[in-house]
Amino acid sequence: MTHAMLKGSNVPLEATTVRAVLRWSPGQGVPDVDASALLLGLDGRVRSDEDFVFYNQPRHPSGKVWRLGKKRVADGLTDTIQTDLAGVESGVGRILLVASADGVTFDRVRALRILLYDAQAADGEALAYFDIKPETGQETALICGELYRRGDGWKFRALGEGYSNGLEGLATDFGISVDESEAASAPDGADTTQQAPATTQTQAEADGISPEALTQPQAPLVPPAPEVSRPLPPEQPAGVPAQPGYGYPPQQPPATRPAYGYPHPASRPAYGYPPAPATAAAGAPSGYGFPPPAPASPDPDFRLPPQGPQFIGR
C-alpha cells in the first residue's frame, strides 16, 4: 500500500534499503533539478564535508548512501538517492533528502514529487510519496524529507522546507564549509577595473595627447556606405552555326547553283546539244553526237573526194 503523505507527516520504514526518487515534469523554461543527501550526526550537523552526497561527490565514503543519477521515465525526469539503512553508521541520526535547482526558483518546477521504494523489491510499488509545494516559490533548494532513526528502526518525514540561497546556503547551515577562494578574487577584479582609466590617461600623455582631448565628446563613427551592386548586362545569345538539312547537302545561294538536272550554262555544254556559237568559237567542245556548225563562209580549198568506180554510170 502506498502512503500519500502531507507536509509534516511521517511513516515507518520496514525496508532495509530505501530508494528515494525525486521526479518532476520537464518543459520549456523548467530548470534541471538535482538530488542530494546530507548525513547529520546526533547534534544535527555534518561530521565532515564527506557527509555531503551530491553530483560532485556521488558516493559516501561508507558506501551506504549514494546517488544513482538521472533517468527519463514515462512520467518525467528523475534523480535518485539510495540508502542502505541497515549499514548506516550509528553516529548518523538523520539523512536529509534535498532537491536543488541551479540559480532558478522552484516556482518554475512542475509536479515535483518524492517517492520512496524498497530497493530490494524489483518493480514494486512505491511505499510512500509526497508532493512538494514551495512555500514562496522563490526557493532554489528544498529539503524534501528526511530519513531519521526511531528506536531500532527508521522513519521518513515529509518536510518541504525551502532555501532562497540555493544548495550552498542549505549546506552551510548544516556545517558544510564552502570554498571562498572565488569570492576572495572578486574585489581584486573590481580594483583592476578602477585602475583602467588612469592607465589610459598615462598612455595618452606618453603619446603626446592632451588630457582634455580624452574628455571631449567624440563624433560617432559612421560606417561607410555599402557598395552598390550593379546589375549585370543581359546575356547575349550565342551564335548558332548553320547546319545542313537532314539528309541533304547545305544549300547554296541561287546565283551559284544550276537548275535541277541541268548544268549551269556557263560551265559545260547541254547534254546532247552543241554549245552556242560564241562558245564553239572559243574552242569549247561540241555537243554529244552532233558535229560543230559550218563556218559562216565556204572554204576555198574545199574539194569533193574522188569518186570510185561504183559511181560511174553503166
mmCIF file of C-alpha atoms in Angstrom:
data_model
loop_
_atom_site.group_PDB
_atom_site.id
_atom_site.type_symbol
_atom_site.label_atom_id
_atom_site.label_comp_id
_atom_site.label_asym_id
_atom_site.label_seq_id
_atom_site.Cartn_x
_atom_site.Cartn_y
_atom_site.Cartn_z
ATOM 1 C CA MET A 1 0.000 0.000 0.000
ATOM 2 C CA THR A 2 1.335 3.433 -0.992
ATOM 3 C CA HIS A 3 1.044 6.235 1.577
ATOM 4 C CA ALA A 4 0.155 9.665 0.230
ATOM 5 C CA MET A 5 1.845 11.989 2.681
ATOM 6 C CA LEU A 6 1.174 15.538 3.784
ATOM 7 C CA LYS A 7 3.722 18.046 4.952
ATOM 8 C CA GLY A 8 4.956 17.177 8.435
ATOM 9 C CA SER A 9 3.596 13.624 8.414
ATOM 10 C CA ASN A 10 5.789 10.547 8.864
ATOM 11 C CA VAL A 11 5.692 6.871 8.002
ATOM 12 C CA PRO A 12 7.710 3.923 9.398
ATOM 13 C CA LEU A 13 10.016 2.077 7.019
ATOM 14 C CA GLU A 14 10.341 -1.685 7.121
ATOM 15 C CA ALA A 15 12.657 -1.844 4.099
ATOM 16 C CA THR A 16 16.365 -2.101 4.859
ATOM 17 C CA THR A 17 17.419 -0.439 1.605
ATOM 18 C CA VAL A 18 15.404 2.595 0.517
ATOM 19 C CA ARG A 19 15.471 4.271 -2.880
ATOM 20 C CA ALA A 20 14.303 7.909 -2.770
ATOM 21 C CA VAL A 21 13.264 9.065 -6.240
ATOM 22 C CA LEU A 22 12.847 12.758 -6.988
ATOM 23 C CA ARG A 23 10.543 13.238 -10.008
ATOM 24 C CA TRP A 24 9.343 16.294 -11.950
ATOM 25 C CA SER A 25 7.815 17.156 -15.318
ATOM 26 C CA PRO A 26 10.149 18.703 -17.898
ATOM 27 C CA GLY A 27 9.117 21.503 -20.211
ATOM 28 C CA GLN A 28 10.092 24.827 -21.700
ATOM 29 C CA GLY A 29 11.615 27.054 -19.018
ATOM 30 C CA VAL A 30 11.669 24.253 -16.435
ATOM 31 C CA PRO A 31 15.074 24.084 -14.676
ATOM 32 C CA ASP A 32 17.100 20.946 -14.186
ATOM 33 C CA VAL A 33 16.704 19.524 -10.674
ATOM 34 C CA ASP A 34 19.437 17.715 -8.728
ATOM 35 C CA ALA A 35 19.006 15.323 -5.816
ATOM 36 C CA SER A 36 21.491 15.247 -2.928
ATOM 37 C CA ALA A 37 21.745 13.983 0.663
ATOM 38 C CA LEU A 38 23.302 15.244 3.899
ATOM 39 C CA LEU A 39 24.198 12.781 6.639
ATOM 40 C CA LEU A 40 23.745 14.542 10.007
ATOM 41 C CA GLY A 41 25.255 13.486 13.289
ATOM 42 C CA LEU A 42 23.441 13.335 16.610
ATOM 43 C CA ASP A 43 23.976 17.095 17.029
ATOM 44 C CA GLY A 44 22.112 17.880 13.792
ATOM 45 C CA ARG A 45 25.235 18.843 11.793
ATOM 46 C CA VAL A 46 27.522 17.010 9.407
ATOM 47 C CA ARG A 47 30.623 15.406 10.873
ATOM 48 C CA SER A 48 32.739 16.452 7.862
ATOM 49 C CA ASP A 49 32.361 17.575 4.287
ATOM 50 C CA GLU A 50 32.317 13.918 3.274
ATOM 51 C CA ASP A 51 28.785 13.650 4.709
ATOM 52 C CA PHE A 52 27.527 15.624 1.708
ATOM 53 C CA VAL A 53 26.474 13.346 -1.195
ATOM 54 C CA PHE A 54 25.741 15.292 -4.380
ATOM 55 C CA TYR A 55 26.654 15.435 -8.100
ATOM 56 C CA ASN A 56 30.344 16.238 -7.439
ATOM 57 C CA GLN A 57 30.607 13.588 -4.678
ATOM 58 C CA PRO A 58 28.079 10.917 -5.646
ATOM 59 C CA ARG A 59 29.018 8.305 -3.014
ATOM 60 C CA HIS A 60 29.562 8.469 0.718
ATOM 61 C CA PRO A 61 32.889 7.007 1.951
ATOM 62 C CA SER A 62 30.980 4.389 3.944
ATOM 63 C CA GLY A 63 29.333 3.128 0.737
ATOM 64 C CA LYS A 64 25.883 3.177 2.389
ATOM 65 C CA VAL A 65 24.493 6.294 0.711
ATOM 66 C CA TRP A 66 24.972 7.039 -2.987
ATOM 67 C CA ARG A 67 23.441 8.908 -5.892
ATOM 68 C CA LEU A 68 22.153 6.746 -8.748
ATOM 69 C CA GLY A 69 21.758 9.599 -11.213
ATOM 70 C CA LYS A 70 19.082 10.890 -13.576
ATOM 71 C CA LYS A 71 16.719 8.986 -15.811
ATOM 72 C CA ARG A 72 13.881 9.771 -18.165
ATOM 73 C CA VAL A 73 10.695 7.871 -17.341
ATOM 74 C CA ALA A 74 7.148 7.926 -18.679
ATOM 75 C CA ASP A 75 6.050 10.480 -16.069
ATOM 76 C CA GLY A 76 9.012 12.849 -16.469
ATOM 77 C CA LEU A 77 12.614 13.073 -15.239
ATOM 78 C CA THR A 78 14.057 11.541 -12.088
ATOM 79 C CA ASP A 79 17.129 11.789 -9.889
ATOM 80 C CA THR A 80 17.660 9.160 -7.197
ATOM 81 C CA ILE A 81 19.394 8.725 -3.828
ATOM 82 C CA GLN A 82 19.686 5.197 -2.420
ATOM 83 C CA THR A 83 20.435 4.360 1.201
ATOM 84 C CA ASP A 84 21.327 1.082 2.924
ATOM 85 C CA LEU A 85 19.637 1.872 6.226
ATOM 86 C CA ALA A 86 20.847 -1.331 7.878
ATOM 87 C CA GLY A 87 24.501 -0.355 7.286
ATOM 88 C CA VAL A 88 24.392 3.371 8.161
ATOM 89 C CA GLU A 89 26.902 4.232 10.899
ATOM 90 C CA SER A 90 25.493 4.617 14.378
ATOM 91 C CA GLY A 91 26.837 8.183 14.569
ATOM 92 C CA VAL A 92 24.352 9.281 11.859
ATOM 93 C CA GLY A 93 20.961 10.275 13.253
ATOM 94 C CA ARG A 94 19.275 11.798 10.177
ATOM 95 C CA ILE A 95 19.679 11.834 6.414
ATOM 96 C CA LEU A 96 18.253 14.859 4.599
ATOM 97 C CA LEU A 97 16.931 14.325 1.057
ATOM 98 C CA VAL A 98 17.404 17.580 -0.865
ATOM 99 C CA ALA A 99 16.347 18.990 -4.252
ATOM 100 C CA SER A 100 18.148 21.955 -5.823
ATOM 101 C CA ALA A 101 17.904 23.999 -8.997
ATOM 102 C CA ASP A 102 20.998 25.906 -10.079
ATOM 103 C CA GLY A 103 20.056 29.576 -9.814
ATOM 104 C CA VAL A 104 16.385 29.014 -10.814
ATOM 105 C CA THR A 105 13.439 29.226 -8.449
ATOM 106 C CA PHE A 106 11.169 26.269 -7.789
ATOM 107 C CA ASP A 107 8.011 28.087 -8.854
ATOM 108 C CA ARG A 108 9.023 27.038 -12.372
ATOM 109 C CA VAL A 109 9.297 23.331 -11.488
ATOM 110 C CA ARG A 110 6.130 21.402 -12.222
ATOM 111 C CA ALA A 111 4.778 18.301 -10.452
ATOM 112 C CA LEU A 112 7.721 17.904 -8.073
ATOM 113 C CA ARG A 113 7.309 14.685 -6.074
ATOM 114 C CA ILE A 114 9.484 12.424 -3.939
ATOM 115 C CA LEU A 115 8.737 8.696 -3.891
ATOM 116 C CA LEU A 116 10.186 6.014 -1.585
ATOM 117 C CA TYR A 117 10.723 2.454 -2.822
ATOM 118 C CA ASP A 118 12.008 -0.755 -1.323
ATOM 119 C CA ALA A 119 15.185 -1.215 -3.384
ATOM 120 C CA GLN A 120 15.110 -4.977 -2.856
ATOM 121 C CA ALA A 121 11.610 -5.365 -4.324
ATOM 122 C CA ALA A 122 12.013 -5.306 -8.072
ATOM 123 C CA ASP A 123 9.227 -3.405 -9.832
ATOM 124 C CA GLY A 124 7.404 -2.933 -6.536
ATOM 125 C CA GLU A 125 5.011 -0.058 -5.979
ATOM 126 C CA ALA A 126 6.094 2.993 -4.004
ATOM 127 C CA LEU A 127 5.991 2.750 -0.216
ATOM 128 C CA ALA A 128 5.087 6.434 0.084
ATOM 129 C CA TYR A 129 5.105 9.666 -1.884
ATOM 130 C CA PHE A 130 4.983 13.371 -1.099
ATOM 131 C CA ASP A 131 4.030 16.189 -3.479
ATOM 132 C CA ILE A 132 6.320 19.111 -2.719
ATOM 133 C CA LYS A 133 4.822 22.615 -2.839
ATOM 134 C CA PRO A 134 7.247 25.535 -2.362
ATOM 135 C CA GLU A 135 6.013 27.997 0.233
ATOM 136 C CA THR A 136 7.063 31.201 -1.542
ATOM 137 C CA GLY A 137 8.085 29.973 -4.979
ATOM 138 C CA GLN A 138 11.437 31.767 -4.672
ATOM 139 C CA GLU A 139 13.276 28.780 -3.205
ATOM 140 C CA THR A 140 16.286 27.453 -5.113
ATOM 141 C CA ALA A 141 16.815 24.490 -2.751
ATOM 142 C CA LEU A 142 14.315 22.349 -0.872
ATOM 143 C CA ILE A 143 14.561 19.757 1.898
ATOM 144 C CA CYS A 144 12.022 17.302 0.534
ATOM 145 C CA GLY A 145 12.110 14.994 3.518
ATOM 146 C CA GLU A 146 14.339 13.176 5.979
ATOM 147 C CA LEU A 147 15.136 9.634 6.989
ATOM 148 C CA TYR A 148 15.594 9.520 10.778
ATOM 149 C CA ARG A 149 16.128 6.916 13.468
ATOM 150 C CA ARG A 150 13.332 5.917 15.799
ATOM 151 C CA GLY A 151 14.436 3.273 18.247
ATOM 152 C CA ASP A 152 15.899 0.375 16.311
ATOM 153 C CA GLY A 153 14.162 1.335 13.063
ATOM 154 C CA TRP A 154 13.876 4.189 10.611
ATOM 155 C CA LYS A 155 11.104 6.561 9.572
ATOM 156 C CA PHE A 156 10.534 9.055 6.811
ATOM 157 C CA ARG A 157 9.140 12.552 7.430
ATOM 158 C CA ALA A 158 7.786 14.854 4.678
ATOM 159 C CA LEU A 159 9.190 18.372 5.094
ATOM 160 C CA GLY A 160 9.246 20.666 2.028
ATOM 161 C CA GLU A 161 11.412 23.351 3.681
ATOM 162 C CA GLY A 162 12.990 25.843 1.287
ATOM 163 C CA TYR A 163 16.144 27.952 0.929
ATOM 164 C CA SER A 164 16.424 31.005 -1.295
ATOM 165 C CA ASN A 165 20.246 30.931 -1.346
ATOM 166 C CA GLY A 166 20.468 27.560 -3.060
ATOM 167 C CA LEU A 167 22.298 24.385 -2.206
ATOM 168 C CA GLU A 168 25.283 26.356 -0.964
ATOM 169 C CA GLY A 169 23.222 28.157 1.675
ATOM 170 C CA LEU A 170 21.496 24.963 2.760
ATOM 171 C CA ALA A 171 24.775 23.046 3.111
ATOM 172 C CA THR A 172 26.371 25.913 5.060
ATOM 173 C CA ASP A 173 23.530 25.843 7.595
ATOM 174 C CA PHE A 174 24.345 22.214 8.395
ATOM 175 C CA GLY A 175 28.107 22.674 8.744
ATOM 176 C CA ILE A 176 29.482 22.195 5.226
ATOM 177 C CA SER A 177 32.459 24.505 4.606
ATOM 178 C CA VAL A 178 32.193 26.408 1.316
ATOM 179 C CA ASP A 179 35.321 27.233 -0.679
ATOM 180 C CA GLU A 180 35.639 31.029 -0.557
ATOM 181 C CA SER A 181 38.563 31.327 -2.989
ATOM 182 C CA GLU A 182 36.276 32.515 -5.791
ATOM 183 C CA ALA A 183 34.610 35.112 -3.564
ATOM 184 C CA ALA A 184 38.007 36.449 -2.461
ATOM 185 C CA SER A 185 39.050 37.045 -6.081
ATOM 186 C CA ALA A 186 36.068 39.343 -6.768
ATOM 187 C CA PRO A 187 37.450 42.507 -5.007
ATOM 188 C CA ASP A 188 40.710 42.162 -6.941
ATOM 189 C CA GLY A 189 38.777 42.264 -10.175
ATOM 190 C CA ALA A 190 36.967 45.425 -9.025
ATOM 191 C CA ASP A 191 40.265 47.191 -8.252
ATOM 192 C CA THR A 192 41.576 46.340 -11.687
ATOM 193 C CA THR A 193 38.533 47.926 -13.282
ATOM 194 C CA GLN A 194 39.020 51.162 -11.336
ATOM 195 C CA GLN A 195 42.676 51.457 -12.362
ATOM 196 C CA ALA A 196 41.970 51.122 -16.064
ATOM 197 C CA PRO A 197 41.135 54.832 -16.753
ATOM 198 C CA ALA A 198 44.368 56.035 -15.091
ATOM 199 C CA THR A 199 46.384 53.673 -17.252
ATOM 200 C CA THR A 200 44.678 55.032 -20.361
ATOM 201 C CA GLN A 201 45.400 58.637 -19.395
ATOM 202 C CA THR A 202 49.068 57.881 -18.732
ATOM 203 C CA GLN A 203 49.434 56.218 -22.108
ATOM 204 C CA ALA A 204 47.737 59.181 -23.836
ATOM 205 C CA GLU A 205 50.186 61.624 -22.239
ATOM 206 C CA ALA A 206 53.103 59.496 -23.398
ATOM 207 C CA ASP A 207 51.740 59.651 -26.953
ATOM 208 C CA GLY A 208 51.513 63.466 -26.847
ATOM 209 C CA ILE A 209 47.723 63.672 -26.498
ATOM 210 C CA SER A 210 46.387 66.248 -24.064
ATOM 211 C CA PRO A 211 44.131 65.006 -21.236
ATOM 212 C CA GLU A 212 41.452 67.454 -22.379
ATOM 213 C CA ALA A 213 41.223 65.645 -25.717
ATOM 214 C CA LEU A 214 40.256 62.461 -23.905
ATOM 215 C CA THR A 215 37.253 64.153 -22.281
ATOM 216 C CA GLN A 216 35.944 65.781 -25.461
ATOM 217 C CA PRO A 217 32.878 64.042 -26.902
ATOM 218 C CA GLN A 218 33.768 62.078 -29.934
ATOM 219 C CA ALA A 219 31.649 62.137 -33.042
ATOM 220 C CA PRO A 220 30.055 58.795 -33.656
ATOM 221 C CA LEU A 221 31.727 56.745 -36.261
ATOM 222 C CA VAL A 222 29.641 56.492 -39.389
ATOM 223 C CA PRO A 223 30.145 53.239 -41.176
ATOM 224 C CA PRO A 224 30.976 53.594 -44.857
ATOM 225 C CA ALA A 225 28.090 53.241 -47.223
ATOM 226 C CA PRO A 226 27.879 49.790 -48.608
ATOM 227 C CA GLU A 227 28.971 49.383 -52.176
ATOM 228 C CA VAL A 228 26.039 49.403 -54.534
ATOM 229 C CA SER A 229 25.877 46.307 -56.597
ATOM 230 C CA ARG A 230 25.041 46.994 -60.204
ATOM 231 C CA PRO A 231 23.089 44.543 -62.316
ATOM 232 C CA LEU A 232 24.997 42.529 -64.840
ATOM 233 C CA PRO A 233 24.331 43.174 -68.581
ATOM 234 C CA PRO A 234 21.926 40.733 -70.168
ATOM 235 C CA GLU A 235 23.486 37.703 -71.640
ATOM 236 C CA GLN A 236 23.847 37.727 -75.415
ATOM 237 C CA PRO A 237 22.655 34.588 -77.170
ATOM 238 C CA ALA A 238 25.462 32.635 -78.666
ATOM 239 C CA GLY A 239 25.501 32.357 -82.482
ATOM 240 C CA VAL A 240 24.182 29.073 -83.756
ATOM 241 C CA PRO A 241 26.144 27.779 -86.730
ATOM 242 C CA ALA A 242 24.139 26.893 -89.794
ATOM 243 C CA GLN A 243 23.556 23.202 -90.089
ATOM 244 C CA PRO A 244 22.577 21.193 -93.173
ATOM 245 C CA GLY A 245 19.086 19.811 -93.586
ATOM 246 C CA TYR A 246 18.585 16.227 -92.612
ATOM 247 C CA GLY A 247 19.886 14.032 -95.498
ATOM 248 C CA TYR A 248 20.552 16.976 -97.842
ATOM 249 C CA PRO A 249 23.725 18.953 -98.584
ATOM 250 C CA PRO A 250 23.901 22.572 -97.426
ATOM 251 C CA GLN A 251 22.097 24.965 -99.685
ATOM 252 C CA GLN A 252 23.995 27.486 -101.819
ATOM 253 C CA PRO A 253 22.843 30.894 -102.941
ATOM 254 C CA PRO A 254 20.584 30.705 -106.014
ATOM 255 C CA ALA A 255 23.125 32.574 -108.193
ATOM 256 C CA THR A 256 25.761 29.858 -107.833
ATOM 257 C CA ARG A 257 23.698 26.713 -108.144
ATOM 258 C CA PRO A 258 22.414 25.273 -111.521
ATOM 259 C CA ALA A 259 18.872 24.295 -112.270
ATOM 260 C CA TYR A 260 17.919 20.856 -111.055
ATOM 261 C CA GLY A 261 19.034 18.255 -113.656
ATOM 262 C CA TYR A 262 20.793 20.773 -115.943
ATOM 263 C CA PRO A 263 24.314 22.133 -115.865
ATOM 264 C CA HIS A 264 24.990 25.773 -115.431
ATOM 265 C CA PRO A 265 25.035 27.458 -118.886
ATOM 266 C CA ALA A 266 28.456 28.991 -118.318
ATOM 267 C CA SER A 267 30.210 25.796 -117.286
ATOM 268 C CA ARG A 268 29.594 22.858 -119.611
ATOM 269 C CA PRO A 269 27.534 22.143 -122.775
ATOM 270 C CA ALA A 270 23.993 20.945 -122.555
ATOM 271 C CA TYR A 271 23.616 17.206 -122.686
ATOM 272 C CA GLY A 272 23.031 16.184 -126.379
ATOM 273 C CA TYR A 273 23.159 19.717 -127.737
ATOM 274 C CA PRO A 274 26.069 21.657 -129.231
ATOM 275 C CA PRO A 275 27.267 24.716 -127.452
ATOM 276 C CA ALA A 276 26.176 28.134 -128.540
ATOM 277 C CA PRO A 277 28.168 29.756 -131.395
ATOM 278 C CA ALA A 278 30.045 32.010 -129.059
ATOM 279 C CA THR A 279 31.085 29.021 -127.009
ATOM 280 C CA ALA A 280 32.135 26.988 -130.126
ATOM 281 C CA ALA A 281 34.214 29.879 -131.462
ATOM 282 C CA ALA A 282 36.058 29.947 -128.153
ATOM 283 C CA GLY A 283 37.095 26.318 -128.672
ATOM 284 C CA ALA A 284 34.540 24.691 -126.391
ATOM 285 C CA PRO A 285 33.821 21.008 -127.029
ATOM 286 C CA SER A 286 30.981 20.109 -129.344
ATOM 287 C CA GLY A 287 27.671 18.684 -128.248
ATOM 288 C CA TYR A 288 27.473 14.971 -127.719
ATOM 289 C CA GLY A 289 26.667 13.204 -131.127
ATOM 290 C CA PHE A 290 26.486 16.359 -133.241
ATOM 291 C CA PRO A 291 29.202 17.932 -135.475
ATOM 292 C CA PRO A 292 30.181 21.510 -134.952
ATOM 293 C CA PRO A 293 28.265 24.007 -137.070
ATOM 294 C CA ALA A 294 29.541 25.018 -140.584
ATOM 295 C CA PRO A 295 31.621 28.126 -140.791
ATOM 296 C CA ALA A 296 29.981 31.285 -141.985
ATOM 297 C CA SER A 297 31.838 31.339 -145.434
ATOM 298 C CA PRO A 298 32.812 28.348 -147.683
ATOM 299 C CA ASP A 299 36.347 27.077 -147.539
ATOM 300 C CA PRO A 300 38.125 27.935 -150.884
ATOM 301 C CA ASP A 301 40.223 24.779 -150.676
ATOM 302 C CA PHE A 302 37.209 22.505 -150.398
ATOM 303 C CA ARG A 303 37.230 19.603 -152.946
ATOM 304 C CA LEU A 304 34.935 16.651 -153.303
ATOM 305 C CA PRO A 305 36.588 13.381 -152.655
ATOM 306 C CA PRO A 306 37.392 11.314 -155.721
ATOM 307 C CA GLN A 307 34.615 9.026 -156.749
ATOM 308 C CA GLY A 308 35.214 5.336 -157.135
ATOM 309 C CA PRO A 309 34.036 3.028 -159.885
ATOM 310 C CA GLN A 310 30.860 2.396 -158.052
ATOM 311 C CA PHE A 311 29.674 5.872 -159.021
ATOM 312 C CA ILE A 312 30.493 5.543 -162.884
ATOM 313 C CA GLY A 313 27.362 5.092 -164.984
ATOM 314 C CA ARG A 314 26.826 1.962 -166.949
#
